[in-house]
Coordinates of C-alpha atoms and ligand atoms in Angstrom, one line a residue:
X1 CA -25.8 86.3 62.6
X2 CA -27.9 85.1 65.5
X3 CA -26.8 82.3 67.8
X4 CA -29.0 80.8 70.5
X5 CA -27.5 78.5 73.1
X6 CA -29.3 76.0 75.4
X7 CA -27.4 75.3 78.6
X8 CA -27.9 74.2 82.2
X9 CA -24.8 76.3 83.1
X10 CA -25.2 79.6 81.3
X11 CA -22.7 81.3 83.6
X12 CA -19.9 79.3 82.0
X13 CA -20.6 81.0 78.7
X14 CA -20.7 84.6 80.0
X15 CA -17.1 85.7 80.2
X16 CA -15.7 84.2 76.9
X17 CA -18.5 85.9 74.9
X18 CA -18.3 89.3 76.6
X19 CA -14.7 90.3 75.9
X20 CA -12.3 91.1 73.1
X21 CA -13.4 90.2 69.6
X22 CA -16.7 88.5 70.6
X23 CA -17.7 91.7 72.4
X24 CA -16.7 93.8 69.4
X25 CA -18.8 91.6 67.1
X26 CA -21.8 92.0 69.3
X27 CA -21.3 95.7 70.0
X28 CA -21.1 96.3 66.2
X29 CA -24.4 94.4 65.8
X30 CA -22.8 91.7 63.6
X31 CA -23.4 88.9 66.1
X32 CA -26.3 88.4 68.5
X33 CA -25.8 85.6 71.1
X34 CA -28.8 84.5 73.3
X35 CA -28.0 82.1 76.1
X36 CA -31.1 80.3 77.4
X37 CA -31.3 78.4 80.7
X38 CA -32.8 74.9 80.0
X39 CA -34.4 74.9 83.4
X40 CA -36.9 77.3 82.0
X41 CA -38.4 74.2 80.3
X42 CA -38.0 71.9 83.3
X43 CA -40.5 69.1 83.8
X44 CA -41.5 70.1 87.3
X45 CA -41.3 72.8 90.0
X46 CA -38.0 71.3 91.2
X47 CA -36.4 72.4 87.9
X48 CA -35.8 68.8 86.8
X49 CA -34.2 68.4 83.4
X50 CA -32.4 65.0 83.7
X51 CA -33.3 61.5 84.8
X52 CA -31.9 58.0 85.2
X53 CA -31.1 56.1 82.1
X54 CA -33.1 53.1 80.9
X55 CA -31.1 49.9 81.1
X56 CA -29.4 51.0 84.3
X57 CA -25.9 52.4 84.9
X58 CA -24.4 55.4 86.5
X59 CA -25.0 58.9 85.2
X60 CA -28.1 60.9 84.3
X61 CA -29.5 61.7 80.9
X62 CA -30.9 65.0 79.8
X63 CA -34.6 64.3 79.2
X64 CA -36.6 64.7 75.9
X65 CA -39.3 67.1 77.2
X66 CA -37.3 70.1 78.3
X67 CA -35.1 70.0 75.2
X68 CA -38.0 69.4 72.8
X69 CA -40.1 72.2 74.3
X70 CA -37.1 74.6 74.3
X71 CA -36.3 73.9 70.6
X72 CA -39.9 74.1 69.5
X73 CA -40.5 77.4 71.4
X74 CA -37.4 79.1 70.1
X75 CA -38.1 77.8 66.5
X76 CA -41.4 79.7 66.6
X77 CA -39.6 83.0 66.3
X78 CA -36.3 81.9 64.6
X79 CA -35.8 79.5 61.6
X80 CA -32.6 77.7 62.4
X81 CA -30.2 76.8 59.6
X82 CA -28.5 74.2 61.9
X83 CA -29.3 72.8 65.3
X84 CA -25.9 71.8 66.6
X85 CA -25.3 69.4 69.5
X86 CA -21.9 69.8 71.1
X87 CA -20.7 66.3 72.0
X88 CA -17.4 64.4 72.2
X89 CA -18.8 61.8 69.7
X90 CA -19.6 64.5 67.1
X91 CA -17.5 65.4 64.0
X92 CA -14.3 67.1 65.0
X93 CA -14.3 70.8 64.5
X94 CA -11.9 72.3 62.0
X95 CA -11.5 75.6 60.1
X96 CA -13.6 74.4 57.1
X97 CA -16.6 73.7 59.4
X98 CA -16.3 77.1 61.0
X99 CA -16.0 78.8 57.6
X100 CA -19.2 77.0 56.5
X101 CA -21.2 77.9 59.6
X102 CA -20.1 81.5 59.4
X103 CA -22.2 81.8 56.3
X104 CA -25.4 80.8 58.1
X105 CA -28.0 83.2 59.5
X106 CA -29.4 81.5 62.6
X107 CA -27.8 78.7 64.7
X108 CA -29.0 76.9 67.7
X109 CA -26.4 75.1 69.9
X110 CA -27.2 72.6 72.6
X111 CA -24.8 72.0 75.4
X112 CA -24.9 68.5 76.9
X113 CA -24.1 67.5 80.5
X114 CA -24.0 64.3 82.5
X115 CA -24.2 61.2 80.2
X116 CA -25.6 63.4 77.4
X117 CA -29.0 64.0 75.9
X118 CA -31.7 61.5 75.1
X119 CA -31.0 59.9 71.7
X120 CA -34.4 60.8 70.3
X121 CA -33.6 64.5 70.5
X122 CA -30.5 63.8 68.4
X123 CA -32.6 61.8 65.9
X124 CA -35.5 64.2 65.5
X125 CA -34.1 67.7 66.1
X126 CA -30.3 67.9 65.9
X127 CA -28.9 68.5 62.4
X128 CA -25.2 68.6 63.2
X129 CA -23.0 67.1 65.9
X130 CA -19.7 68.7 66.7
X131 CA -16.8 67.8 69.0
X132 CA -13.8 70.1 69.7
X133 CA -11.3 67.3 70.1
X134 CA -10.5 63.9 71.4
X135 CA -10.6 64.6 75.1
X136 CA -13.5 64.8 77.6
X137 CA -15.0 68.1 78.9
X138 CA -17.4 68.3 81.8
X139 CA -20.1 69.8 79.6
X140 CA -20.7 71.3 76.2
X141 CA -20.5 75.0 77.3
X142 CA -16.7 75.5 76.8
X143 CA -17.0 73.7 73.5
X144 CA -19.9 76.0 72.5
X145 CA -17.8 79.1 73.5
X146 CA -15.0 77.8 71.2
X147 CA -17.4 77.3 68.3
X148 CA -19.0 80.7 68.7
X149 CA -15.6 82.4 68.8
X150 CA -14.3 80.5 65.7
X151 CA -17.4 81.5 63.8
X152 CA -17.9 85.0 65.1
X153 CA -14.4 86.2 64.2
X154 CA -15.1 85.2 60.5
X155 CA -18.2 87.4 60.1
X156 CA -17.5 90.3 57.7
X157 CA -16.6 93.5 59.6
X158 CA -15.6 91.8 62.9
X159 CA -11.9 91.7 62.3
X160 CA -9.8 94.6 61.0
X161 CA -7.0 94.5 58.5
X162 CA -4.4 93.7 61.2
X163 CA -6.3 90.7 62.6
X164 CA -7.7 89.6 59.2
X165 CA -8.8 85.9 59.2
X166 CA -7.1 85.5 55.8
X167 CA -3.7 85.3 57.5
X168 CA -4.7 82.7 60.1
X169 CA -3.0 79.4 60.5
X170 CA -5.2 76.7 58.9
X171 CA -7.0 79.1 56.5
X172 CA -4.6 77.8 53.7
X173 CA -3.7 74.5 55.4
X174 CA -0.4 76.1 56.5
X175 CA 0.8 77.0 60.0
X176 CA 1.6 80.7 60.6
X177 CA 5.3 81.7 60.3
X178 CA 7.3 82.9 63.3
X179 CA 6.9 86.6 64.3
X180 CA 9.3 89.1 65.9
X181 CA 9.0 92.5 67.5
X182 CA 11.5 95.0 69.0
X183 CA 14.3 94.9 69.9
X184 CA 16.2 93.6 66.9
X185 CA 18.8 92.1 69.3
X186 CA 17.6 90.6 72.6
X187 CA 20.4 89.1 74.6
X188 CA 22.3 88.3 71.4
X189 CA 19.2 86.6 69.9
X190 CA 18.7 88.3 66.6
X191 CA 15.7 88.9 64.3
X192 CA 16.2 87.0 61.0
X193 CA 17.9 89.1 58.3
X194 CA 15.1 88.6 55.8
X195 CA 12.6 90.5 58.0
X196 CA 15.0 93.4 58.4
X197 CA 15.7 93.7 54.6
X198 CA 12.9 96.1 53.8
X199 CA 12.3 94.0 50.6
X200 CA 8.6 93.0 50.7
X201 CA 9.0 90.2 48.1
X202 CA 11.9 88.7 50.1
X203 CA 9.9 89.0 53.3
X204 CA 6.9 87.2 51.8
X205 CA 9.1 84.5 50.4
X206 CA 10.8 84.0 53.8
X207 CA 7.4 83.8 55.5
X208 CA 6.0 81.3 53.1
X209 CA 9.1 79.1 53.4
X210 CA 8.9 79.2 57.2
X211 CA 5.2 78.3 57.1
X212 CA 5.9 75.3 54.9
X213 CA 8.8 74.2 57.0
X214 CA 6.8 74.6 60.2
X215 CA 3.9 72.6 58.7
X216 CA 6.2 69.9 57.5
X217 CA 7.9 69.6 60.9
X218 CA 4.8 69.8 63.1
X219 CA 1.7 69.0 61.1
X220 CA 2.6 66.9 58.0
X221 CA -1.0 65.7 58.0
X222 CA -2.1 69.2 56.9
X223 CA 0.0 69.0 53.7
X224 CA -1.3 65.5 52.9
X225 CA -4.9 66.9 52.9
X226 CA -4.1 69.3 50.1
Ligands
LIG1 CL1 -18.5 69.2 72.3 N1 -18.5 68.2 74.8 C1 -17.9 67.5 75.8 N2 -18.6 67.3 76.9 N3 -16.6 67.1 75.7 C2 -16.0 67.3 74.6 C3 -16.5 68.0 73.5 C4 -17.8 68.4 73.6 N4 -15.6 68.1 72.6 C5 -14.5 67.5 73.1 N5 -14.7 67.0 74.3

C-alpha cells in the first residue's frame, strides 16, 4: 500500500512512522509513506498557503490553490482510492473503517491546520472525512499518524502470529481479556487459576468470559452494536 500525506508540519509525522511496527511495515516493503510539505505548492515566494476567511472572524483558512495543485500533481502519478481529509467534524474513526481502508492500494491524506481548509477543496477533491474522536487537536498530523498506524498494522505480513490483529480488542466487538506474566504470585496477588490449569479449552473459555464481562462493564455500547 502507498500512503501520501499533505502537511504543513511534516516533522510531526516523522517519529511515529519511523519506529516499531510502522518501521517494520516499510522495511518489508509492505507500506510506503510519502509525506509532502504543502509549502512546495505555496501561492508566493513567502511560502503562503493560508489566508483570512471571507465574512471575517479570527483564524486563517488553508487556501484552495496550494491544495488543488498538490492533489492534481500527485494524482498524475498515483490514482488514489480515497482522498481523506482529517478533521474533527469528520466521521469518527473505528476498527471497521481502518479494516476497509487497509484493503485499498493508494491513499492520500490531507492534514488541516488553523480554521481548516477551504470548503471547495472538500467538495471537489476530498472523498472521505475522518475524525479520531470528540476533542480538538492543533492539526491533523497526529490524527493522520493514528490513521496510518491503525491501517498499516492490518496489512498482510506486517504483524507476526504473536501480535496478530485477529486477537485485538474491537476486532470482534469485544475488549481484550486481562493478561498476566511471571511471577505467579506477586506480593500475594495471584494469577487466576484458569490460566495456570494447562487446559487450553478452559483457558479459552475463561478468556472469552472475561472479555464479555469487561465489555459489559466498560463498553456496553459495543455489545448493543452486534
Ligand atoms: Cl482529524 N483533526 C483535528 N485537528 N482535531 C481532531 C481530529 C482531527 N480528530 C479529533 N480531533
